[in-house]
Tab-separated table of C-alpha atoms in Angstrom:
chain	number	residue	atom	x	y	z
P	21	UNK	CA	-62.572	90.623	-159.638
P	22	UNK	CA	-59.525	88.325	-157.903
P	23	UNK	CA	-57.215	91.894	-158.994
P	24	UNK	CA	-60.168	93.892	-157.258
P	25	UNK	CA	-59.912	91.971	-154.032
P	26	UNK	CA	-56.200	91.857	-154.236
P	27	UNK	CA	-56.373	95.514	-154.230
P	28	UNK	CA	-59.085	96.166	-151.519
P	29	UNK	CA	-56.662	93.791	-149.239
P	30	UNK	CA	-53.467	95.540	-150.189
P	31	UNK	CA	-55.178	99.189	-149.396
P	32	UNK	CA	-56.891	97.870	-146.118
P	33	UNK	CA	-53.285	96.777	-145.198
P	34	UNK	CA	-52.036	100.061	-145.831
P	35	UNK	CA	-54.333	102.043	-143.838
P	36	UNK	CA	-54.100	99.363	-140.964
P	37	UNK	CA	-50.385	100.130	-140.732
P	38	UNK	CA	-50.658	103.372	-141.332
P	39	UNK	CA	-53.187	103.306	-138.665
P	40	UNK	CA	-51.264	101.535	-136.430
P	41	UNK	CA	-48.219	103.876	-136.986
P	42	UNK	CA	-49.245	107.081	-136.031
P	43	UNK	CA	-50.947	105.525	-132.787
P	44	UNK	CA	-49.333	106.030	-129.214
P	45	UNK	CA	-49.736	102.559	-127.453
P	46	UNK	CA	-50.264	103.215	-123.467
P	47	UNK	CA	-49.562	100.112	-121.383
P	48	UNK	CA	-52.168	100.319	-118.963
P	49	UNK	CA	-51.437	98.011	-115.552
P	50	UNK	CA	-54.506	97.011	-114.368
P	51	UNK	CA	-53.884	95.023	-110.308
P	52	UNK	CA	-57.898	94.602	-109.616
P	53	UNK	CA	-59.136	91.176	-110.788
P	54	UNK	CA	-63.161	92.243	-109.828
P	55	UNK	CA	-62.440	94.950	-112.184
P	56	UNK	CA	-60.907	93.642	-115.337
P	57	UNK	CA	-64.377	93.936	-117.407
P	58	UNK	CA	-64.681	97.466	-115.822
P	59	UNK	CA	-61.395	98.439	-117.145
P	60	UNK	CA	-61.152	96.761	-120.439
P	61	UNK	CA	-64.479	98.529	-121.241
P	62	UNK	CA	-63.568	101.670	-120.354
P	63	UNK	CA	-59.953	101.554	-122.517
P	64	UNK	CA	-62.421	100.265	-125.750
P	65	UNK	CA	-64.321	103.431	-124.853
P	66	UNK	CA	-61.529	105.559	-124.688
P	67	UNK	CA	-59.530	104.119	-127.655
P	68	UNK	CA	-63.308	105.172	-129.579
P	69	UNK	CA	-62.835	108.875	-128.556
P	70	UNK	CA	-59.171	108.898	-128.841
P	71	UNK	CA	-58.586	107.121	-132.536
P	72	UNK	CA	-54.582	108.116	-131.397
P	73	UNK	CA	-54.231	106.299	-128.591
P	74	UNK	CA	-54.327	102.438	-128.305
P	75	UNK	CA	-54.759	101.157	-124.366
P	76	UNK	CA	-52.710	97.812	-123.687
P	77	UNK	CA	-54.373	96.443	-120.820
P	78	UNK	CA	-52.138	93.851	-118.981
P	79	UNK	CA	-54.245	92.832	-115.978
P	80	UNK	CA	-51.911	90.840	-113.512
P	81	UNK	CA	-52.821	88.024	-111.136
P	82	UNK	CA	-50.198	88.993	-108.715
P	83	UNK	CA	-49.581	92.453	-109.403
P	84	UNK	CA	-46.710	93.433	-106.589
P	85	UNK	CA	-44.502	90.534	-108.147
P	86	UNK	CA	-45.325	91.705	-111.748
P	87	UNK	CA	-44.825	95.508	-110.992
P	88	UNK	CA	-41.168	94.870	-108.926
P	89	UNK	CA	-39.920	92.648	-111.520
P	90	UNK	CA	-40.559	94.883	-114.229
P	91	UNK	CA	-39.094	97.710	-112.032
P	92	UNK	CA	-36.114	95.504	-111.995
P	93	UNK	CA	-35.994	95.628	-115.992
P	94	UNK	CA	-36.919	99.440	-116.031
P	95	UNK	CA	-39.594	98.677	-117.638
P	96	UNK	CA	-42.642	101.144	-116.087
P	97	UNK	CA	-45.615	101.206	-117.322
P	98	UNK	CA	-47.209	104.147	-118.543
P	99	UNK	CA	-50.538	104.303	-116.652
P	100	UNK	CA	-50.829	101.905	-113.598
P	101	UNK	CA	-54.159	101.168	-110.984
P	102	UNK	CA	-52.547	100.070	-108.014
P	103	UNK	CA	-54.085	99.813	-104.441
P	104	UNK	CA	-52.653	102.546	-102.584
P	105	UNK	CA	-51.166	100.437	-99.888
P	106	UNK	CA	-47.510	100.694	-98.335
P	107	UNK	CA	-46.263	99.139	-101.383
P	108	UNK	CA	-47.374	102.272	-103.521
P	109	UNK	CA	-46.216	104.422	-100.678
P	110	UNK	CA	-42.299	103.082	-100.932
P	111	UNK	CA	-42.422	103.082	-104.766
P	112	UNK	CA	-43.832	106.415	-104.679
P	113	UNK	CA	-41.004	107.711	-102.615
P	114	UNK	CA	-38.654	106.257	-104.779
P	115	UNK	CA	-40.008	108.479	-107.597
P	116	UNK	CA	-41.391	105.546	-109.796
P	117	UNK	CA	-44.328	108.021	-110.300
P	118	UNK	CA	-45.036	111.139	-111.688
P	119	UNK	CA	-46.198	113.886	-109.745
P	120	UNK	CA	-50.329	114.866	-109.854
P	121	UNK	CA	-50.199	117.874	-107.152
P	122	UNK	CA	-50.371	120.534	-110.161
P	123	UNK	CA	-52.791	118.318	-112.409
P	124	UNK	CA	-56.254	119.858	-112.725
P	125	UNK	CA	-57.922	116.364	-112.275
P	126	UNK	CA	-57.041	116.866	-108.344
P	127	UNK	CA	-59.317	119.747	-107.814
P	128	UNK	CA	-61.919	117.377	-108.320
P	129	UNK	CA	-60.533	114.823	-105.794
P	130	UNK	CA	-61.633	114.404	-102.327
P	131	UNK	CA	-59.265	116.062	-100.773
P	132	UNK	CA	-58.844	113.415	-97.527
P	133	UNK	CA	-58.543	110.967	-99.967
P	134	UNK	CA	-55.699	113.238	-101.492
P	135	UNK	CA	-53.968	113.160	-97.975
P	136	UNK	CA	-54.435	109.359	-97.560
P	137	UNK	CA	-52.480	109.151	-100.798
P	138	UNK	CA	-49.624	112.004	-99.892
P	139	UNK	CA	-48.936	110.378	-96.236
P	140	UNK	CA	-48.164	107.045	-97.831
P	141	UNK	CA	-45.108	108.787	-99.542
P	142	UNK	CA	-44.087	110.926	-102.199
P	143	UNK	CA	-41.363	111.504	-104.219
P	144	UNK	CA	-40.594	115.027	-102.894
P	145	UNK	CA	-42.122	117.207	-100.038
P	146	UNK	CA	-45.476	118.454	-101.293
P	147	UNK	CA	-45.731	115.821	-104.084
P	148	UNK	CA	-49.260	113.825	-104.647
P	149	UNK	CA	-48.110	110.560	-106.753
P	150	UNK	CA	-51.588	109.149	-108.077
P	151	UNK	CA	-55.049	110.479	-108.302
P	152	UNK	CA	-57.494	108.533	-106.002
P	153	UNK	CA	-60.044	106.840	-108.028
P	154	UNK	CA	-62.699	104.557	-105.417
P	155	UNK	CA	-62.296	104.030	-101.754
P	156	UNK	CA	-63.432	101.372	-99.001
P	157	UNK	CA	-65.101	102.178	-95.890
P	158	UNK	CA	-63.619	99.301	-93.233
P	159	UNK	CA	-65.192	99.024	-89.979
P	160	UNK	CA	-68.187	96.791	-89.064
P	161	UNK	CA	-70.548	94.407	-91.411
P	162	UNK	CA	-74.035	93.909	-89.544
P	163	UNK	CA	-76.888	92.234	-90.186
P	164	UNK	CA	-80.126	94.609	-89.925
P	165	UNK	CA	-82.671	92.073	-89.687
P	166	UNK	CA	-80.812	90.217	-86.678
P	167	UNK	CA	-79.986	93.652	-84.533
P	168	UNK	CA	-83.627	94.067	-84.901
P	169	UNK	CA	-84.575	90.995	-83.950
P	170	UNK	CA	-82.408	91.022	-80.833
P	171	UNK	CA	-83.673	94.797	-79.895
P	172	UNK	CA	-79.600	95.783	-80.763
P	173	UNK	CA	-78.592	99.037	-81.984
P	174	UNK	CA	-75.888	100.099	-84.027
P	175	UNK	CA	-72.759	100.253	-81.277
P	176	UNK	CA	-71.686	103.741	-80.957
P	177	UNK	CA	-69.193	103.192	-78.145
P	178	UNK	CA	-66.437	100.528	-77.758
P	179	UNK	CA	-68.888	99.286	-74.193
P	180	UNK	CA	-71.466	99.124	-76.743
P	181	UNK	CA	-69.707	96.913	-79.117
P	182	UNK	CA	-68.829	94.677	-76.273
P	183	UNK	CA	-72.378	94.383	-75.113
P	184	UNK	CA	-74.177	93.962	-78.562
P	185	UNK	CA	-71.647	91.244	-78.717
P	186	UNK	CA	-72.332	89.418	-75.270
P	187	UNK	CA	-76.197	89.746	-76.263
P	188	UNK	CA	-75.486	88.226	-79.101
P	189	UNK	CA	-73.602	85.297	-77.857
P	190	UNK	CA	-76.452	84.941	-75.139
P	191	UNK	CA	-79.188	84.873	-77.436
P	192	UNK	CA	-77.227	81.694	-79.151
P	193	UNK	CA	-76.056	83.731	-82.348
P	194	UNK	CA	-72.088	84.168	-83.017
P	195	UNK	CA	-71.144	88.379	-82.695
P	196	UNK	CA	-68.585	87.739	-85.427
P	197	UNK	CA	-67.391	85.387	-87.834
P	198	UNK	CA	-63.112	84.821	-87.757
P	199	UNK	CA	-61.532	84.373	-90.894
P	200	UNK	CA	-58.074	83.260	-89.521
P	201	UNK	CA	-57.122	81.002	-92.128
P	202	UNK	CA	-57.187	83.984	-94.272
P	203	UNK	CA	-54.646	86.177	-91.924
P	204	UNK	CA	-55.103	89.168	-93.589
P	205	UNK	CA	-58.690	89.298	-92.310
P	206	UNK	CA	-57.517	90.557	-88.842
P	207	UNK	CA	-55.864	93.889	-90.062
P	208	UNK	CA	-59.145	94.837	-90.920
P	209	UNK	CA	-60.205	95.663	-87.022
P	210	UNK	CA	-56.798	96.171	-86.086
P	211	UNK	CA	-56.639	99.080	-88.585
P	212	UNK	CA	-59.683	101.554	-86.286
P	213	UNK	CA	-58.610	100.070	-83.221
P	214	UNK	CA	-55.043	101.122	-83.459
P	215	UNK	CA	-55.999	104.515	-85.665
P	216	UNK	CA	-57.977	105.589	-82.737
P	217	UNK	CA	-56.474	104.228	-79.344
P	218	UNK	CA	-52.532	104.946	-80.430
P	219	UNK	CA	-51.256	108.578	-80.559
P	220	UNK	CA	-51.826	110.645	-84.038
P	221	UNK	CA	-47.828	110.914	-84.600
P	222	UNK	CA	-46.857	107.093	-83.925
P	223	UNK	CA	-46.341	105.977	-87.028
P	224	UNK	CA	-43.595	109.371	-87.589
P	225	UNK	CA	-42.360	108.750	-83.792
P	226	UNK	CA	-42.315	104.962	-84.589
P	227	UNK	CA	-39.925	106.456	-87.998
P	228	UNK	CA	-37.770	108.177	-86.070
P	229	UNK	CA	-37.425	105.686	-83.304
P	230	UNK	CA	-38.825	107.660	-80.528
P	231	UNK	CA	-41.256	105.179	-79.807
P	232	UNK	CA	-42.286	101.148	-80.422
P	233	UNK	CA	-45.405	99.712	-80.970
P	234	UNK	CA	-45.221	98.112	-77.099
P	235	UNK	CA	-45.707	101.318	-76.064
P	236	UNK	CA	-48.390	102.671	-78.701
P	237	UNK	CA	-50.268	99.662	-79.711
P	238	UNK	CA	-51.137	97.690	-76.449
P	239	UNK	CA	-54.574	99.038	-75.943
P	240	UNK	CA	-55.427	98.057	-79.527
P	241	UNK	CA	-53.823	94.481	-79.068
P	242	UNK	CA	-55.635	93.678	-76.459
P	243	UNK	CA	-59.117	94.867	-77.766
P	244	UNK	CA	-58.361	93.026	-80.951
P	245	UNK	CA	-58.200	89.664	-78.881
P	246	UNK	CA	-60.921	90.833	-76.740
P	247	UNK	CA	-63.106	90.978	-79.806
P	248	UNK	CA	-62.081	87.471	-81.062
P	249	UNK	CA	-63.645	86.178	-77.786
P	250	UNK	CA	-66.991	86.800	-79.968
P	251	UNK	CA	-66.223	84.293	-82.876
P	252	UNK	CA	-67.474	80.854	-83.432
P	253	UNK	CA	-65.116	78.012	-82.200
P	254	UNK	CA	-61.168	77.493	-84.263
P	255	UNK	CA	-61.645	80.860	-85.930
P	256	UNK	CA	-58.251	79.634	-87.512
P	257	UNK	CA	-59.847	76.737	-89.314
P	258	UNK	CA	-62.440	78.803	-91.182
P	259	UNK	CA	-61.228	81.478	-94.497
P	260	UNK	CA	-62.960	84.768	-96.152
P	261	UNK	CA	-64.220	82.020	-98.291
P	262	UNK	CA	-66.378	80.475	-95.579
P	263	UNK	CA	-67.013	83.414	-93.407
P	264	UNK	CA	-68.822	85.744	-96.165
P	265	UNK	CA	-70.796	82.844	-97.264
P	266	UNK	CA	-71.292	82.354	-93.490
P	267	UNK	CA	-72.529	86.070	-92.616
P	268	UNK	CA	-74.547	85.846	-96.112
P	269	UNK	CA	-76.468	82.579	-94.410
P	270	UNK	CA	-77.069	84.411	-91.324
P	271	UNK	CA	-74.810	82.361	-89.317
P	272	UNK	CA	-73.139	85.705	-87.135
P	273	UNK	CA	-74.631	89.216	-86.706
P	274	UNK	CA	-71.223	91.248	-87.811
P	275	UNK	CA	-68.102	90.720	-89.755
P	276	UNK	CA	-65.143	92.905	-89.015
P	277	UNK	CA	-64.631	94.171	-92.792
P	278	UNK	CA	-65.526	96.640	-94.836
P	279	UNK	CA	-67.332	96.963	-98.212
P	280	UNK	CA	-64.950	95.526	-99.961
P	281	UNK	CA	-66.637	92.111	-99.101
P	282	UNK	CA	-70.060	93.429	-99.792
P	283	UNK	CA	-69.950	91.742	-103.438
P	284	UNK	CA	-68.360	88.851	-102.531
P	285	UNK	CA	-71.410	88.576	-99.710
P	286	UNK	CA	-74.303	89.232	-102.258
P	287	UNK	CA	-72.613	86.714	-104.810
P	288	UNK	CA	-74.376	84.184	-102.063
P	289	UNK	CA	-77.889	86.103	-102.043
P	290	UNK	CA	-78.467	86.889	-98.612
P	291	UNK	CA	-81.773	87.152	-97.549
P	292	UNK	CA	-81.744	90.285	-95.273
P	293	UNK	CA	-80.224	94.147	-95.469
P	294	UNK	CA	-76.414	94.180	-95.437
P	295	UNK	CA	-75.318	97.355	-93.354
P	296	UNK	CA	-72.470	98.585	-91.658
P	297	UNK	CA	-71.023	100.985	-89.338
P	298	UNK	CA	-67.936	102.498	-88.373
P	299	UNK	CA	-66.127	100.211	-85.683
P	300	UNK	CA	-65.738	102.693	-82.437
P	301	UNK	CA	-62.367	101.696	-80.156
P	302	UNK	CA	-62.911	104.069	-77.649
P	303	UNK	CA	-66.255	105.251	-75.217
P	304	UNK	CA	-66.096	108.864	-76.446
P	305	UNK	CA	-68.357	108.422	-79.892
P	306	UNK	CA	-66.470	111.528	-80.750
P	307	UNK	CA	-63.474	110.091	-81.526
P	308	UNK	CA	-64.433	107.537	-83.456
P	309	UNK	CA	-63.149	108.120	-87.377
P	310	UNK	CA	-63.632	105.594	-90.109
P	311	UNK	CA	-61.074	103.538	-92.044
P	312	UNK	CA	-61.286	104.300	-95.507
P	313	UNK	CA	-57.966	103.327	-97.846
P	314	UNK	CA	-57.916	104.251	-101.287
P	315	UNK	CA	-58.749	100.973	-103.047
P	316	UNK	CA	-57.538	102.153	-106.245
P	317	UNK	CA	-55.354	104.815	-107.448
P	318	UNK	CA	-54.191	105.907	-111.345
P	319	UNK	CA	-50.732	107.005	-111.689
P	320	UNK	CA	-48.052	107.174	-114.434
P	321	UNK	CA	-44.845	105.999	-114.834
P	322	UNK	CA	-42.343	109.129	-114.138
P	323	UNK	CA	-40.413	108.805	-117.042
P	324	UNK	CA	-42.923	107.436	-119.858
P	325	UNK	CA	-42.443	109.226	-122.717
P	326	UNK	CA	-46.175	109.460	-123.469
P	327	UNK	CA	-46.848	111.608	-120.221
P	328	UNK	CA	-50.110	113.776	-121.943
P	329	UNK	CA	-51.959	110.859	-123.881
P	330	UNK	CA	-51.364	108.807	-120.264
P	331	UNK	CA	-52.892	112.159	-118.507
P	332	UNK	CA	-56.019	112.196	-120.771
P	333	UNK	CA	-56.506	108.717	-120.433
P	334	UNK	CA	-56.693	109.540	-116.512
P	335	UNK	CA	-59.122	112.143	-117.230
P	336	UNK	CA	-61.321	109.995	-118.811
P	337	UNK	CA	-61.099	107.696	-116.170
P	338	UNK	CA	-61.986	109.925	-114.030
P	339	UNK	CA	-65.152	111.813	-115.307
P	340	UNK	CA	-68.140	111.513	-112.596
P	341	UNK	CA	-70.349	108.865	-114.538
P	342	UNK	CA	-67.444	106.313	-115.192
P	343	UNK	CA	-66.613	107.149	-111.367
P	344	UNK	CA	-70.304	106.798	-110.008
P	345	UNK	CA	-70.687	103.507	-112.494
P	346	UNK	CA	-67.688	101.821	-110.782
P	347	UNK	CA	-68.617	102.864	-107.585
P	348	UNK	CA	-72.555	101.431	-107.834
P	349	UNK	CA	-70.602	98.183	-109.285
P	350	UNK	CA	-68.116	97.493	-106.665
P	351	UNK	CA	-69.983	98.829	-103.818
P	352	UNK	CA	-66.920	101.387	-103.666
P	353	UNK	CA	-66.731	105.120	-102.397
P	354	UNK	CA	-65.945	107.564	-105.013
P	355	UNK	CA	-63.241	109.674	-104.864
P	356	UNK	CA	-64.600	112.293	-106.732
P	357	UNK	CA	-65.950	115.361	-104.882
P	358	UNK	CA	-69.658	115.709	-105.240
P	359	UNK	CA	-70.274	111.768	-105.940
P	360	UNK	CA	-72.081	109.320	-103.176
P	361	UNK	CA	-72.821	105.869	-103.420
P	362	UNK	CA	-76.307	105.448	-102.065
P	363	UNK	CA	-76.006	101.533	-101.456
P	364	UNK	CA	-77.500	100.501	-98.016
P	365	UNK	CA	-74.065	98.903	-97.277
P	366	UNK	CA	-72.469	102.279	-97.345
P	367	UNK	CA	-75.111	104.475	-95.333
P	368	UNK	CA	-74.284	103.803	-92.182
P	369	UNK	CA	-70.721	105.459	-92.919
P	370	UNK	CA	-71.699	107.818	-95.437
P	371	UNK	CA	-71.670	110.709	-92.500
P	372	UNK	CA	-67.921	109.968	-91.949
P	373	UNK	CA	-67.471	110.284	-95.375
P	374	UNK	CA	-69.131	113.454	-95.738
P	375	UNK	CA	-67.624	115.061	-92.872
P	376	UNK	CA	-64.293	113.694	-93.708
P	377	UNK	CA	-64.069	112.196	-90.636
P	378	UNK	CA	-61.262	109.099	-92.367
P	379	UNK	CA	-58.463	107.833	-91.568
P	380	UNK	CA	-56.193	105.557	-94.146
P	381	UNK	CA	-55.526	102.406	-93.124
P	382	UNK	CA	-52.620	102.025	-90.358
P	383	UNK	CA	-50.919	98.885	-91.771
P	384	UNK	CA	-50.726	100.659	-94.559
P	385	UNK	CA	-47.667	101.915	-93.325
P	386	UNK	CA	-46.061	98.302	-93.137
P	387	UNK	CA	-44.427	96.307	-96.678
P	388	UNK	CA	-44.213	92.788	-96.854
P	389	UNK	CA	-40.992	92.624	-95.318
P	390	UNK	CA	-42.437	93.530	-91.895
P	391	UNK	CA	-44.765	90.155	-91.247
P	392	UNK	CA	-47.563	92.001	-89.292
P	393	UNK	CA	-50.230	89.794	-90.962
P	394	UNK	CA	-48.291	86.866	-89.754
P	395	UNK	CA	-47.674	87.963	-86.357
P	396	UNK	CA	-51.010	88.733	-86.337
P	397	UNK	CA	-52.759	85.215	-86.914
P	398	UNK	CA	-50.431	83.698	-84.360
P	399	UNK	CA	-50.725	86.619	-81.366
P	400	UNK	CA	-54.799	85.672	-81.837
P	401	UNK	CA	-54.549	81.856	-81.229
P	402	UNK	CA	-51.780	81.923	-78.301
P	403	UNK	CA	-53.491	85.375	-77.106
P	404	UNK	CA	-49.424	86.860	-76.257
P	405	UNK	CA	-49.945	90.540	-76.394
P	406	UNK	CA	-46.219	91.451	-75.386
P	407	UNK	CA	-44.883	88.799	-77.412
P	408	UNK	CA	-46.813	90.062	-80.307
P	409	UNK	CA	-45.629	93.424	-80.101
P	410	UNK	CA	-41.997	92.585	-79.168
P	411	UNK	CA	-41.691	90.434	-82.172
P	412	UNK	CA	-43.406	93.416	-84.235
P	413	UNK	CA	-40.989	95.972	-83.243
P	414	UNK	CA	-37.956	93.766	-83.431
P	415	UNK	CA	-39.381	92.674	-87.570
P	416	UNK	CA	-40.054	96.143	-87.848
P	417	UNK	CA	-36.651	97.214	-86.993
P	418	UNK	CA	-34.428	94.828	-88.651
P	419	UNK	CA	-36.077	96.251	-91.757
P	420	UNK	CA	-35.935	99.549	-90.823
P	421	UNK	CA	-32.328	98.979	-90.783
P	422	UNK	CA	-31.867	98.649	-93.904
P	423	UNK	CA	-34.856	100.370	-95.514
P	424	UNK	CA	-34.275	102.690	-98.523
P	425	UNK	CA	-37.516	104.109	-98.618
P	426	UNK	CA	-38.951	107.186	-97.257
P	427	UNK	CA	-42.844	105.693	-96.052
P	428	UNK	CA	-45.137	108.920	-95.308
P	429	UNK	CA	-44.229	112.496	-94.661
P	430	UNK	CA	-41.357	111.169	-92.190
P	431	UNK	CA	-38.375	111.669	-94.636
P	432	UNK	CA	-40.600	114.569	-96.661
């Protein structure tokens, strides 16, 4: 028997390593810290349809540091989920990824959501760098039960906004909750306001110096500060922490985010109808568009040597009932043409959506090295609009000085 077992072990140890040596291992970089069960999942059910291919998922708690410094070793992963922010958008023109404009898995891509991802930056004209997975819709959070309550309907004009707001405030409730000590919080409303009140070409005038953001982002300055009139007292004093659970306990009628916070909201079981609506910046309700940023793209390392197995991991990503299932669970918008999310949070945008009526987010276009979110939290407590947007364009252009990357279609 003990020469029986012996055996059995020794022959499980061969196949095991001969297993182990004819799989291809795929490093998968996973940035999304909701999503890590998601993910993790979804490589066990791929590694049981692909016996070949063994998925490595490294999920990172600060995935921009992890990424650059392994860019500094040359060490790329193979597949990566990244948020398609102006961080993908430099390392995309610096040809860190392969290209997906040819791939088959983009004809079944949104194609707005497409553009979002090619105006970040590519690595050559006409190049698409990652394949847009889920998006968020960013404008207005509301409370149904409350705008009902107070006879309010959903603003479809900036005047609008303003007035639901001053009802609001009248009727003792606060319009919207600040988040200050979280600074990030404010380039949520900044991101419509200036997509819809500043020229179409800025951000490629702005590129090629031919014009600053004194010029092109004053009107949307000033409404942002005009809209932080509406919070409760020391906005500045008060996090994302404490203003979801805030909005959840029906302390304000509106946050100014998108559904990106919905989960975080229901984690403290509110009692009424989340909704939300796309935040208008001018009084022609024809011009308003909706913020939606790819929240997470796939791409591949451009040089990985396992370039097909990474592909038909993608694929599988990407087939419309793993879509729709992450979508439902993250209260996301698919990316996938043909796919809706029919969560209440999302119906008051879905018509922007399906008329492709988006815009990416604008400070999408900034990287860290350009403090907006810092600038931002201190124009909104001394209320400076020229010295905010001095200080902007003079950060912006120090960097721009010495900026190696090609951000958008302006260097395409």
């Amino acid at each position: 028997m003990a020469a029986l077992t012996a055996l059995t072990m020794l022959t499980a140890a061969g196949l095991a390593g001969c297993s182990s040596s004819s799989q291809t291992e795929l490093l998968f970089f996973q940035f999304k810290p909701e999503a890590v069960a998601f993910f993790e999942q979804a490589a066990a059910d791929f590694e049981a349809e692909n016996p070949d291919i063994r998925v490595v998922v490294d999920n990172v708690p600060d995935p921009e540091t992890a990424l650059r410094t392994r860019l500094v070793k040359g060490d790329v992963p193979d597949v990566l989920t990244l948020n398609a922010n102006g961080t993908f958008g430099e390392l995309a023109s610096a040809g860190i990824f392969a290209d997906f404009a040819d791939a088959p898995v983009m004809q079944t891509v949104t194609p707005s959501y497409a553009e979002v991802i090619a105006d970040l930056g590519a690595s050559a004209p006409g190049a698409v760098n990652g394949v847009p997975f889920a998006a968020n819709a960013s404008g207005v959070l509301y409370n149904e039960e409350i705008f009902a309550a107070n006879g309010v309907e959903v603003p479809q004009t900036w005047d609008e906004l303003i007035a639901a707001a001053q009802t609001f405030e009248a009727a003792g409730i606060t319009p919207f909750y600040g988040m200050l000590a979280d600074a990030w919080t404010a380039q949520s409303p900044l991101a419509p306001l200036t997509a819809q009140t500043a020229p179409d070409d800025f951000f490629a005038a702005r590129f090629a110096g031919d014009t600053t953001f004194e010029q092109g982002w004053e009107e949307a300055a000033l409404k942002l500060a005009e809209l932080y009139e509406y919070t409760q007292d020391d906005p500045g004093a008060f996090g994302y922490q404490e203003g979801t659970r805030a909005f959840a306990e029906g302390e304000s009628a509106m946050l100014l985010l998108g559904s990106y916070a919905v989960p975080q909201i229901r984690t403290f079981e509110p009692e009424f109808t989340i909704s939300s609506f796309a935040l208008p910046a001018t009084d022609d309700p024809a011009e308003t568009t909706l913020v939606s940023g790819v929240d997470v793209v796939f791409t591949i390392g451009a040089d990985t040597p396992h370039r097909e197995e990474a592909m038909r991991f993608i694929e599988f990503l990407m087939e419309p009932d793993r879509v729709a299932a992450y979508a439902e669970e993250q209260v996301a918008v698919p990316c996938v043409e043909g796919i809706e999310n029919d969560d209440p949070a999302l119906a008051g945008v879905q018509s922007y959506i399906d008329e492709g009526r988006i815009v990416g987010f604008t400070d999408h276009q900034f990287i860290p090295a350009v403090p907006l979110t810092q600038l931002l939290q201190e124009y909104l407590a001394t209320g400076d609009t020229r010295e905010f947007l001095v200080d902007l364009d003079t950060a912006w252009d120090q960097v721009a000085q010495r900026r190696t990357w090609g951000l958008g279609a302006v260097q395409g």
